[in-house]
mmCIF file of C-alpha atoms and ligand atoms in Angstrom:
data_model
loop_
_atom_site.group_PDB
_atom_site.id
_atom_site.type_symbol
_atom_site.label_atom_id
_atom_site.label_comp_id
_atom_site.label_asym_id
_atom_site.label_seq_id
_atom_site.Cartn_x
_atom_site.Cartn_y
_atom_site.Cartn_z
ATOM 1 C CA UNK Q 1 -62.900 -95.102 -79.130
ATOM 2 C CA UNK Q 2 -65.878 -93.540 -79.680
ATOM 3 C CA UNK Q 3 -67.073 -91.347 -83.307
ATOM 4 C CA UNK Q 4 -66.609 -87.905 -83.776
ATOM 5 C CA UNK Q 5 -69.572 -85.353 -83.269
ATOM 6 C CA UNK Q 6 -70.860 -83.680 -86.427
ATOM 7 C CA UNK Q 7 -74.547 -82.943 -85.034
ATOM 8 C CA UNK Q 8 -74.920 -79.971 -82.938
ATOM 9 C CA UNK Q 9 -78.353 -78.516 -81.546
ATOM 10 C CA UNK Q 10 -78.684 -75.025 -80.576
ATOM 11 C CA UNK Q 11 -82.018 -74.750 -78.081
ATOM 12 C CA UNK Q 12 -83.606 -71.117 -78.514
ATOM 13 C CA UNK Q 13 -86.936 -71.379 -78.570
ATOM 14 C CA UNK Q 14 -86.635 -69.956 -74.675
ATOM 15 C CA UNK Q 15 -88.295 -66.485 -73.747
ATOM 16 C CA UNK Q 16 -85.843 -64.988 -72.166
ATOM 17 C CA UNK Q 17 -87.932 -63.054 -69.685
ATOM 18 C CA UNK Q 18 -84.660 -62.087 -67.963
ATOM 19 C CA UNK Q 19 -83.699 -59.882 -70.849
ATOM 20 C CA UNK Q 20 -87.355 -57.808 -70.836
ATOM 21 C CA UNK Q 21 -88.219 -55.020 -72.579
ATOM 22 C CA UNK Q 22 -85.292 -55.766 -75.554
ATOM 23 C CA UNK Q 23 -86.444 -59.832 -76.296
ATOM 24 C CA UNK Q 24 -90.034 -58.734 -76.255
ATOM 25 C CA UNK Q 25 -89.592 -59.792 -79.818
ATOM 26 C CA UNK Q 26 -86.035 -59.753 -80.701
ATOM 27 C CA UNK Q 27 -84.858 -63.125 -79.687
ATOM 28 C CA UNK Q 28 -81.897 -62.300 -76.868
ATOM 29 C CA UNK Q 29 -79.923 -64.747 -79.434
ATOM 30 C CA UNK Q 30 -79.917 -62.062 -81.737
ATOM 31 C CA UNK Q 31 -78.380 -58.932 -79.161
ATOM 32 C CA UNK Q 32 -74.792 -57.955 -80.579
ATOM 33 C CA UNK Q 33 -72.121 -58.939 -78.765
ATOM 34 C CA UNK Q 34 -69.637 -56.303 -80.033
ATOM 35 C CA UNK Q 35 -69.327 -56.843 -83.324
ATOM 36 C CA UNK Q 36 -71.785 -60.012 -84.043
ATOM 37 C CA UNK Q 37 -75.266 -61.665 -82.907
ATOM 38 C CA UNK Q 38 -75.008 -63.742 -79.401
ATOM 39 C CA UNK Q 39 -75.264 -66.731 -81.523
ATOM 40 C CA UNK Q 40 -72.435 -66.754 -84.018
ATOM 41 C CA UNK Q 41 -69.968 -67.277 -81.018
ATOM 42 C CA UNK Q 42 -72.006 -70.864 -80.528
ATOM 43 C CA UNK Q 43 -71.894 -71.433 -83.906
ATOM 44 C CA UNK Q 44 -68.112 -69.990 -84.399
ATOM 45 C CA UNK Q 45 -67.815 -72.667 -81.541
ATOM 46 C CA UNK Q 46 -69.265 -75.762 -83.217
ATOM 47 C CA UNK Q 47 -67.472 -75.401 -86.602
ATOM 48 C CA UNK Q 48 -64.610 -74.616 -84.560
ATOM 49 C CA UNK Q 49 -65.069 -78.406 -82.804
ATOM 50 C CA UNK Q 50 -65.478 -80.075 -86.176
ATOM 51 C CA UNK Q 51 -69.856 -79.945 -86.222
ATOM 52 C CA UNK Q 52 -71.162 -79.375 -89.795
ATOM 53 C CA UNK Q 53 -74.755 -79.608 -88.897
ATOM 54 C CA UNK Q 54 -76.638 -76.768 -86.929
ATOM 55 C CA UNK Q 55 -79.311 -77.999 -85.608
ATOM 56 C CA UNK Q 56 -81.736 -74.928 -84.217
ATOM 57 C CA UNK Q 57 -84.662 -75.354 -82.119
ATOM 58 C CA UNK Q 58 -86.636 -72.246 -82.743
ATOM 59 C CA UNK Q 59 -89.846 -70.696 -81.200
ATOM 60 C CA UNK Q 60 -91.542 -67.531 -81.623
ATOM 61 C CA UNK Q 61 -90.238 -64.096 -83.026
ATOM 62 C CA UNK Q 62 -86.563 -66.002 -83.574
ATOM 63 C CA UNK Q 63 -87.290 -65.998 -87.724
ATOM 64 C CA UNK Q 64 -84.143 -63.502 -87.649
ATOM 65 C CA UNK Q 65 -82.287 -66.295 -86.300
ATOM 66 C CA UNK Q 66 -83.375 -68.087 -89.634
ATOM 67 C CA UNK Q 67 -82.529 -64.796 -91.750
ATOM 68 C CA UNK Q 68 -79.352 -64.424 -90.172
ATOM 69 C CA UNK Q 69 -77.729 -67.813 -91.076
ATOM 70 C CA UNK Q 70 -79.604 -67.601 -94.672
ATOM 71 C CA UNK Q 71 -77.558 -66.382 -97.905
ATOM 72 C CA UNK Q 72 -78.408 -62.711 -98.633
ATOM 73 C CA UNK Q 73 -78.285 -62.143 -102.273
ATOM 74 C CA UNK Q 74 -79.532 -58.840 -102.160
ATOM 75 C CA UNK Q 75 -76.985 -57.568 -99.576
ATOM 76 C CA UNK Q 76 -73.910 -59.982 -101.618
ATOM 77 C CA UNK Q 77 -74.692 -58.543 -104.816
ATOM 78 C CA UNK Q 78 -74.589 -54.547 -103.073
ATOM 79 C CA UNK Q 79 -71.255 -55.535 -101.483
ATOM 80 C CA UNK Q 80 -69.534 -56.874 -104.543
ATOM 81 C CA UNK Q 81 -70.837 -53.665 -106.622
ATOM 82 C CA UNK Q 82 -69.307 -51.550 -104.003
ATOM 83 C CA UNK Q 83 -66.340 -53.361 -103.899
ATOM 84 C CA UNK Q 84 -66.452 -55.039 -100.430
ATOM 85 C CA UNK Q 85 -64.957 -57.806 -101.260
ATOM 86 C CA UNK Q 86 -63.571 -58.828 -98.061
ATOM 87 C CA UNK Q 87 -66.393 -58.064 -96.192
ATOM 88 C CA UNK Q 88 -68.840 -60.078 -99.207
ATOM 89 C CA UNK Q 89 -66.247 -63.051 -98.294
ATOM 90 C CA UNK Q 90 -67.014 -63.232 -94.659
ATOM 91 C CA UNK Q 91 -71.030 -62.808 -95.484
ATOM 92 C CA UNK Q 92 -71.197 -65.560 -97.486
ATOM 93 C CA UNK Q 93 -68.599 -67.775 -95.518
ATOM 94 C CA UNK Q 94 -70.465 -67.449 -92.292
ATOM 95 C CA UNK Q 95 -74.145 -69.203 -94.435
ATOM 96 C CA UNK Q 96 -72.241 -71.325 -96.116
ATOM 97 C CA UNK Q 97 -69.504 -72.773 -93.902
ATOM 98 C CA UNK Q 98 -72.037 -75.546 -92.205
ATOM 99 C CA UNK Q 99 -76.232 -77.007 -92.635
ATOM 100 C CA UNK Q 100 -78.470 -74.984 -90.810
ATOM 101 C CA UNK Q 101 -81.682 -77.110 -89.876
ATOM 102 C CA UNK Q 102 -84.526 -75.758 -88.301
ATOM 103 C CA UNK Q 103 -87.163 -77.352 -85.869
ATOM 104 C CA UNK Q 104 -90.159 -75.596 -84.272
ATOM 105 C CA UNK Q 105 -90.676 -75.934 -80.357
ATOM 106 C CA UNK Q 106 -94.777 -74.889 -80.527
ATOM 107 C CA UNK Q 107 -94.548 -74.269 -77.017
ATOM 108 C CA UNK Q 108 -91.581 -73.171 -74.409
ATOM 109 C CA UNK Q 109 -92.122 -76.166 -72.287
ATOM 110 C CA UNK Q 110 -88.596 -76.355 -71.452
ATOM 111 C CA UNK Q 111 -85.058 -76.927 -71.887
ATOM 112 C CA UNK Q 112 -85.562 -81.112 -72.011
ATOM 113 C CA UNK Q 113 -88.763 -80.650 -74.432
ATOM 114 C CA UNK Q 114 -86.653 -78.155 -76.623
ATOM 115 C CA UNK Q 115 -84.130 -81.009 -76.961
ATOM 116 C CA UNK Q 116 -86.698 -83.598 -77.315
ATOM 117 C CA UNK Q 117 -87.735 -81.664 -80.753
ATOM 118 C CA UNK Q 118 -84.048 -82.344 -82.161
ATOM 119 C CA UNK Q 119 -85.079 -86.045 -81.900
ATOM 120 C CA UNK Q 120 -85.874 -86.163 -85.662
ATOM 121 C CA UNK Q 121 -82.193 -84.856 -86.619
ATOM 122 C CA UNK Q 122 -79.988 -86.399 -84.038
ATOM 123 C CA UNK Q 123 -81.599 -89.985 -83.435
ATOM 124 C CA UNK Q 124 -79.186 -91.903 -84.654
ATOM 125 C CA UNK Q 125 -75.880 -90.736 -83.300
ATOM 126 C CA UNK Q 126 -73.938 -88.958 -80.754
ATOM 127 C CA UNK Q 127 -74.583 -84.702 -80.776
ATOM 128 C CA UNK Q 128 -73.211 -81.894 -79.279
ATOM 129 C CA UNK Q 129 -75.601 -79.229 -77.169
ATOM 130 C CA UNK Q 130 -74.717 -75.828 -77.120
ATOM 131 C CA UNK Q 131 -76.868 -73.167 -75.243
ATOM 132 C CA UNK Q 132 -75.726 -70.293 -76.556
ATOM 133 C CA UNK Q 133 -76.601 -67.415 -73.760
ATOM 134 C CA UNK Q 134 -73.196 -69.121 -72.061
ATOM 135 C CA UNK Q 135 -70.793 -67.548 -74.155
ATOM 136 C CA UNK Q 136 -67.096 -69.510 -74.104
ATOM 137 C CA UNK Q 137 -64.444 -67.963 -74.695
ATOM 138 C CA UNK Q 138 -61.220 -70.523 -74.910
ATOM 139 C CA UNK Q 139 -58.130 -71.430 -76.775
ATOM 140 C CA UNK Q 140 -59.747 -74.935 -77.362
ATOM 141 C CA UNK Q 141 -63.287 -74.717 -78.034
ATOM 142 C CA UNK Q 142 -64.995 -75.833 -75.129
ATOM 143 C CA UNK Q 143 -67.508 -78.296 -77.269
ATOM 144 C CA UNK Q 144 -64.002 -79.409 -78.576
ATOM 145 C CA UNK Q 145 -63.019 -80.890 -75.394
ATOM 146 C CA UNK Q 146 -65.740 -82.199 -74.607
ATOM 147 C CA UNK Q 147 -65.554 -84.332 -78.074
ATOM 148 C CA UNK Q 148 -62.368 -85.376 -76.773
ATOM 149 C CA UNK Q 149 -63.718 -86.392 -74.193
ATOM 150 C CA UNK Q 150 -66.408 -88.368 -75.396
ATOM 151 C CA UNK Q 151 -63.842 -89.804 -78.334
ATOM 152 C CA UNK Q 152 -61.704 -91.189 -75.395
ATOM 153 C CA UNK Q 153 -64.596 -92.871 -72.848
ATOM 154 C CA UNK Q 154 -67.571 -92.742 -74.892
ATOM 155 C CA UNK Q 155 -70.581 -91.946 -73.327
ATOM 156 C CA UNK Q 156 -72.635 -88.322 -72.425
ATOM 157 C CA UNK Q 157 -70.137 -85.607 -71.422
ATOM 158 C CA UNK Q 158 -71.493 -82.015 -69.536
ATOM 159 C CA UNK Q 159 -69.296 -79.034 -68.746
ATOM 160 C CA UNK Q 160 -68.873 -78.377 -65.784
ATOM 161 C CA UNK Q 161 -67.224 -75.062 -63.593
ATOM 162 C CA UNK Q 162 -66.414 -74.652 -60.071
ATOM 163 C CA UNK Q 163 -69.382 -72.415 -58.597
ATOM 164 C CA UNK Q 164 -68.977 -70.233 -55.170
ATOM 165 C CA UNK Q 165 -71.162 -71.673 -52.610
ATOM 166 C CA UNK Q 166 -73.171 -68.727 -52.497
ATOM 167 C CA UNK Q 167 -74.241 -69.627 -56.112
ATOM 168 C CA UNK Q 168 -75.251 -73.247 -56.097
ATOM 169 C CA UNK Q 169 -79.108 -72.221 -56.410
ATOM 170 C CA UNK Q 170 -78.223 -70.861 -59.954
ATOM 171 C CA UNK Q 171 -77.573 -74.534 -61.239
ATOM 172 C CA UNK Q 172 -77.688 -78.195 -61.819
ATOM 173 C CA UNK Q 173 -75.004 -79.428 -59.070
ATOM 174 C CA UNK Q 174 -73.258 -82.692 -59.562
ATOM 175 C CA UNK Q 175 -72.119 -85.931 -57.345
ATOM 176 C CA UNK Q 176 -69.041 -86.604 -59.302
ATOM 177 C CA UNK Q 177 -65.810 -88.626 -58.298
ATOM 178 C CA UNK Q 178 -62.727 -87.494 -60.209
ATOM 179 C CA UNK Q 179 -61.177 -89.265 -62.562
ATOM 180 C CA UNK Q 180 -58.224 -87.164 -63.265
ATOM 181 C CA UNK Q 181 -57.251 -84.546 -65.864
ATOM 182 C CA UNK Q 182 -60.141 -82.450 -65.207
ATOM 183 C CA UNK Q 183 -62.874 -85.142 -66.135
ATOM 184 C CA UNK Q 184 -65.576 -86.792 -62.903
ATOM 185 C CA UNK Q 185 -68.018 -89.562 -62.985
ATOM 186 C CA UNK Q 186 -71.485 -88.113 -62.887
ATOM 187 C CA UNK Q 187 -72.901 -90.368 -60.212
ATOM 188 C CA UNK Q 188 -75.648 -87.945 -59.769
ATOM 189 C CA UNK Q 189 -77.326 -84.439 -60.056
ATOM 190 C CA UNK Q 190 -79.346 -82.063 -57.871
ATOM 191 C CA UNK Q 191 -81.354 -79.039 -60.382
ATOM 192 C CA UNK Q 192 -80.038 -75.774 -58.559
ATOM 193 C CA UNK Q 193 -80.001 -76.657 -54.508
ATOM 194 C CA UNK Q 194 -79.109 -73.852 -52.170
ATOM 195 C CA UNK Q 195 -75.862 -74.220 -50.391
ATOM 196 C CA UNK Q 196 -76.948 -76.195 -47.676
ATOM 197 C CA UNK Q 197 -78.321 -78.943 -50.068
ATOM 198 C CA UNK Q 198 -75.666 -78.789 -52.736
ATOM 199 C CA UNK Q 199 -73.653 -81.956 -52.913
ATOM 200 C CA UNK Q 200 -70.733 -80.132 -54.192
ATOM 201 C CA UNK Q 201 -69.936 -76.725 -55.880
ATOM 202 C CA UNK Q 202 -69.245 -78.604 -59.099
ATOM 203 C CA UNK Q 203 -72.333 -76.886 -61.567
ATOM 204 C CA UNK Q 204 -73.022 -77.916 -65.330
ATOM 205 C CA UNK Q 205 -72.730 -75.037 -67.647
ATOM 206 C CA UNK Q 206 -74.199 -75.220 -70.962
ATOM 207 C CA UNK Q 207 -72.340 -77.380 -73.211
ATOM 208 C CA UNK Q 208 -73.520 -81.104 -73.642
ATOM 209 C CA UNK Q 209 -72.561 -84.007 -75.658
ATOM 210 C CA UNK Q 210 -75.671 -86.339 -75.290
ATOM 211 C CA UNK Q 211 -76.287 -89.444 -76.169
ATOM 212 C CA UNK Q 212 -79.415 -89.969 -78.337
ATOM 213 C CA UNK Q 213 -80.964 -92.899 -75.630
ATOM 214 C CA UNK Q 214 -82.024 -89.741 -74.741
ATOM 215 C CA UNK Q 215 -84.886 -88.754 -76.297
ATOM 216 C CA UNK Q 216 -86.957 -91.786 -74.856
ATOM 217 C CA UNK Q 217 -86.166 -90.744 -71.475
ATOM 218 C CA UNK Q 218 -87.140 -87.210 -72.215
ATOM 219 C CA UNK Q 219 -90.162 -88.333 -73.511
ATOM 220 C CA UNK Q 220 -91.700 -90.801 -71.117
ATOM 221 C CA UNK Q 221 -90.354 -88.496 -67.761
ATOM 222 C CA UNK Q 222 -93.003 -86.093 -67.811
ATOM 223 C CA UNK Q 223 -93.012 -82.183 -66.809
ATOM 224 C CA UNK Q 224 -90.802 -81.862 -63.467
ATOM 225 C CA UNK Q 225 -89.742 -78.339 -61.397
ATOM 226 C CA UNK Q 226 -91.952 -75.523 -63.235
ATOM 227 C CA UNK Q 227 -94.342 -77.322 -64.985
ATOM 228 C CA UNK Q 228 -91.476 -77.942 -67.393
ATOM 229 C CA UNK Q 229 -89.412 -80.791 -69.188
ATOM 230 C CA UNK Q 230 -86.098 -80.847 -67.374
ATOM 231 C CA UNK Q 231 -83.003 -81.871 -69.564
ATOM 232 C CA UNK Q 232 -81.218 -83.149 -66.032
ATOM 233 C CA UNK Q 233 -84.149 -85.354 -65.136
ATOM 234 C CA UNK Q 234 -83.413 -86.989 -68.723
ATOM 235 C CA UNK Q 235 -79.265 -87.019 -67.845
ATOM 236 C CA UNK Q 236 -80.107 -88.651 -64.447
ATOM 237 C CA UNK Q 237 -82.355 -91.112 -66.239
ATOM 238 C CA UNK Q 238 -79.469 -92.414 -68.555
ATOM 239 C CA UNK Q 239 -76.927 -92.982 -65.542
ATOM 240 C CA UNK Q 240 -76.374 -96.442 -64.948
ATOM 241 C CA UNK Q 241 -77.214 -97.021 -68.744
ATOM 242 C CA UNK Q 242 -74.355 -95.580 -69.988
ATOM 243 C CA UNK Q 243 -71.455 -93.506 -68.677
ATOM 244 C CA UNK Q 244 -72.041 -89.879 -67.979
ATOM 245 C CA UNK Q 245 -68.702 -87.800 -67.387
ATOM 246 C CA UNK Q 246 -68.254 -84.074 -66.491
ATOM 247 C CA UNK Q 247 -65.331 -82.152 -67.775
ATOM 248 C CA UNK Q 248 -63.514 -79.170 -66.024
ATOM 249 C CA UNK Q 249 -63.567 -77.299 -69.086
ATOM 250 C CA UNK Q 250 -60.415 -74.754 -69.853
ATOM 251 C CA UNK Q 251 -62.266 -71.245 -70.554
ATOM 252 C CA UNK Q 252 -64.517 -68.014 -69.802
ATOM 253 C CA UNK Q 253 -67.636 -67.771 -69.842
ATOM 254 C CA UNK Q 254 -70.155 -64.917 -69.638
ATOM 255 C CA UNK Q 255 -73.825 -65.198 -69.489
ATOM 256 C CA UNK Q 256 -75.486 -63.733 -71.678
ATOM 257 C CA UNK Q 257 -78.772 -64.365 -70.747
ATOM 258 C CA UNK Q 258 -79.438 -61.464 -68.892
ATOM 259 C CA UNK Q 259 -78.189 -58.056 -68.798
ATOM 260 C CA UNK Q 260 -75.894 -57.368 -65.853
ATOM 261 C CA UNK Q 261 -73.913 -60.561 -68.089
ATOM 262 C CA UNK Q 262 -74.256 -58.946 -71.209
ATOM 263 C CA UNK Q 263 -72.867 -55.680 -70.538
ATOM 264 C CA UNK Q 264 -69.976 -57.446 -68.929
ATOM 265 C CA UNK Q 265 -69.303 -59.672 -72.059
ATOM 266 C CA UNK Q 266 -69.651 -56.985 -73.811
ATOM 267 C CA UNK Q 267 -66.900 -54.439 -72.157
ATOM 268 C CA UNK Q 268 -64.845 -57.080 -71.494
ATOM 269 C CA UNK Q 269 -64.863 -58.771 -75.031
ATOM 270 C CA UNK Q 270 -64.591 -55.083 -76.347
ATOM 271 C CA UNK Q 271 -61.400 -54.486 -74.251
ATOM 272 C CA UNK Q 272 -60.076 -57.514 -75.776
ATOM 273 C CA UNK Q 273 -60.868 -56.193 -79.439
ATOM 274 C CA UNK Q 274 -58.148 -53.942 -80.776
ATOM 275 C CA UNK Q 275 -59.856 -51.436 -82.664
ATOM 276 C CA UNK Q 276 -62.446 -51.446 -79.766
ATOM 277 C CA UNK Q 277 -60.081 -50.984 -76.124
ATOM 278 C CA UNK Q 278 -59.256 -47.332 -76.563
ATOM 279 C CA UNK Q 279 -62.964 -46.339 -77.301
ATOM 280 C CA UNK Q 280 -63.859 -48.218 -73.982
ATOM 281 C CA UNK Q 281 -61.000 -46.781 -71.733
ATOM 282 C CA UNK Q 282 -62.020 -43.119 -73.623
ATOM 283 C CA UNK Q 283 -65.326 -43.702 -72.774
ATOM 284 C CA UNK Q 284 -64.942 -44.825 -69.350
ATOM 285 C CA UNK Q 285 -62.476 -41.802 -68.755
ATOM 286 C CA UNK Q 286 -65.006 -39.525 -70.078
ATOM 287 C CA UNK Q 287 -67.582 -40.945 -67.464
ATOM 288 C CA UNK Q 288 -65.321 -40.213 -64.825
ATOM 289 C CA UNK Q 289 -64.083 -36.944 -65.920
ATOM 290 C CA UNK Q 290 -67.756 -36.064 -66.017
ATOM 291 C CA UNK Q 291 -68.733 -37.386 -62.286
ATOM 292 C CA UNK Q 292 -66.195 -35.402 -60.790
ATOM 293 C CA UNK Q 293 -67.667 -32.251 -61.995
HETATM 294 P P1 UTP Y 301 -83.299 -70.215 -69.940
HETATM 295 O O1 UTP Y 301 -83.361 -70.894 -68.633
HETATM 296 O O2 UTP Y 301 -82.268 -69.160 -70.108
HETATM 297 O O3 UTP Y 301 -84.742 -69.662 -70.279
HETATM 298 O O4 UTP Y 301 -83.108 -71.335 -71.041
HETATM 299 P P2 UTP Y 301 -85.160 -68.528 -71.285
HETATM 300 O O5 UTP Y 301 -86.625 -68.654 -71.520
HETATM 301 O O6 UTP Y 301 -84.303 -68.561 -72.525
HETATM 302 O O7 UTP Y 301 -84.814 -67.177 -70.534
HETATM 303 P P3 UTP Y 301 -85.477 -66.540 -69.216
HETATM 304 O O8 UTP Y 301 -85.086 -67.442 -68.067
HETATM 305 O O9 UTP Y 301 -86.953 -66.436 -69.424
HETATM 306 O O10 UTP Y 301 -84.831 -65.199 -69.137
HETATM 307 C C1 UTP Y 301 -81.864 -71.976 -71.277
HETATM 308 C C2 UTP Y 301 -81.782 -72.320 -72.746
HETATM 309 O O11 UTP Y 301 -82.839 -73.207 -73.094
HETATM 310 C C3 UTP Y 301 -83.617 -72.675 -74.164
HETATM 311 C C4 UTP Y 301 -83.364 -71.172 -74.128
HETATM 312 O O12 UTP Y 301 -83.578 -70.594 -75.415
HETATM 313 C C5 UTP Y 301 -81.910 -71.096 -73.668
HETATM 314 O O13 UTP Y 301 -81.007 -71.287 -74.752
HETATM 315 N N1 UTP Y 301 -85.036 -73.047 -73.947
HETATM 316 C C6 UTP Y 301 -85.587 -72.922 -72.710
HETATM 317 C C7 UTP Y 301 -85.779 -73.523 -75.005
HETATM 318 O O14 UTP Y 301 -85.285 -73.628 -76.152
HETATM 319 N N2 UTP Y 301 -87.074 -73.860 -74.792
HETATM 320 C C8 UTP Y 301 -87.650 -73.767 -73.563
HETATM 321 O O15 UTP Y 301 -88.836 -74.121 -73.430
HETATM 322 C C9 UTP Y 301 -86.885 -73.269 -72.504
#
């Protein structure tokens, strides 16, 4: 049985081009979902799976990321002279309730590089990966099962969903044989081959527990597709070394990353909400109302 996960590296150093004009320098981490920053569902996420240490690979124009996470003691101290108290609680839970570490990524060479600059933090042990534009929404937290996962069979463990055909370009595909209750033997990966190509429609979302025989892997590979460091170059590099499973994971998930997913996380989380539903359905109504004039 293999140790629990207390590591957990967040990479958002990206540019999110996809998300142009609003990230020109607000980081797309930072865009409310409803009622909180993209990123606090990661986060909520990891604490929620038992992490303790967030470990955040930042770029450029994501310092809010840093402000967000820090204690506020200008904004605590307003709060408890109003009277806030509940809402002073939550503030100061949500800085204090794990580490925040921060590591620079100098240039957006890609997703493999932006894990290769956790190597200082998470060298020595197991760690979980969360890219946070994949929101998960899940009774369990997804990282959570993948923990058990990894507790269970040891080794790396990647998330995986069950992709139309018609979307296989959109992601890493795996060659996987099943292993039962949800969890396949990564025998192999293909980085986002059209249908014809696609071994099967099984794609790897973005949740990872890695091992750290990574980072030597990621190191000596080299720039791949785009000029960039791929993380699944560096995942196909450790099979054979060490098991690598995929896990159906039990969830929703809406990406964030660019708009059209956004909005959609968005209504639908606020439908969910239940101070929020009857301001959508009113609004919605209103629309209507108004385009049948
Ligand atoms: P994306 O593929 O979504 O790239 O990265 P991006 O730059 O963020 O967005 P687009 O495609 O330009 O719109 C997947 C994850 O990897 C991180 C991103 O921040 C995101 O969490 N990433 C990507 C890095 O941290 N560094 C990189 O060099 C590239």
């Amino acid at each position: 049985m293999s140790a629990s996960i207390t590591k957990c590296l967040f990479p958002v150093a990206g540019l999110g081009t996809r998300f142009l004009p609003a990230t020109k320098e607000i980081a797309k981490e930072m865009l409310p979902l409803v009622d909180r920053p993209i990123i606090e569902y990661g986060v909520d996420e990891a604490v929620g799976s038992g992490c303790r240490e967030m470990v955040m690979i930042t770029g450029r124009s994501k310092k809010a990321i840093e402000d967000h996470f820090d204690r506020s003691f200008e904004l605590e101290e307003l709060l408890k002279s109003r009277n806030k108290e509940s809402l002073y609680n939550e503030v100061v839970s949500r800085s204090t309730r794990a580490d925040f570490i921060y590591l620079r990524q100098h240039r957006p060479l890609g997703l493999g590089h932006a894990v290769l600059c956790g190597e200082p933090v998470c060298r020595n042990e197991y760690f979980g990966v969360i890219l946070p534009d994949d929101v998960m929404v899940a009774e369990t937290p997804v990282l959570s099962q993948l923990i058990e996962v990894h507790k269970a069979r040891g080794g790396c463990v990647l998330a995986l969903e069950e992709v139309p055909e018609a979307d296989t370009a959109r992601y890493g595909i795996v060659v996987a044989e099943s292993a039962g209750d949800g969890v396949f033997a990564i025998r192999d990966m293909v980085e986002k081959p059209g249908p014809e190509r696609a071994p099967s429609r099984l794609a790897i979302m973005g949740r990872y527990i890695l091992s750290p025989g990574i980072f030597p892997l990621l190191s000596a590979q080299g720039t791949g597709a785009g000029g960039e460091i791929q993380l699944t170059d560096g995942i196909r590099a450790i099979i054979g070394a060490e098991p690598v499973w995929g896990l159906l994971y039990r969830g929703r998930r809406f990406d964030c990353g660019t708009q059209v997913g956004w909005l959609d996380a968005n209504i639908s989380l606020a439908m969910e909400h239940p101070a929020l539903r009857e301001v959508v359905l009113e609004a919605v109504r209103r629309c209507g109302e108004r385009n049948s004039i």
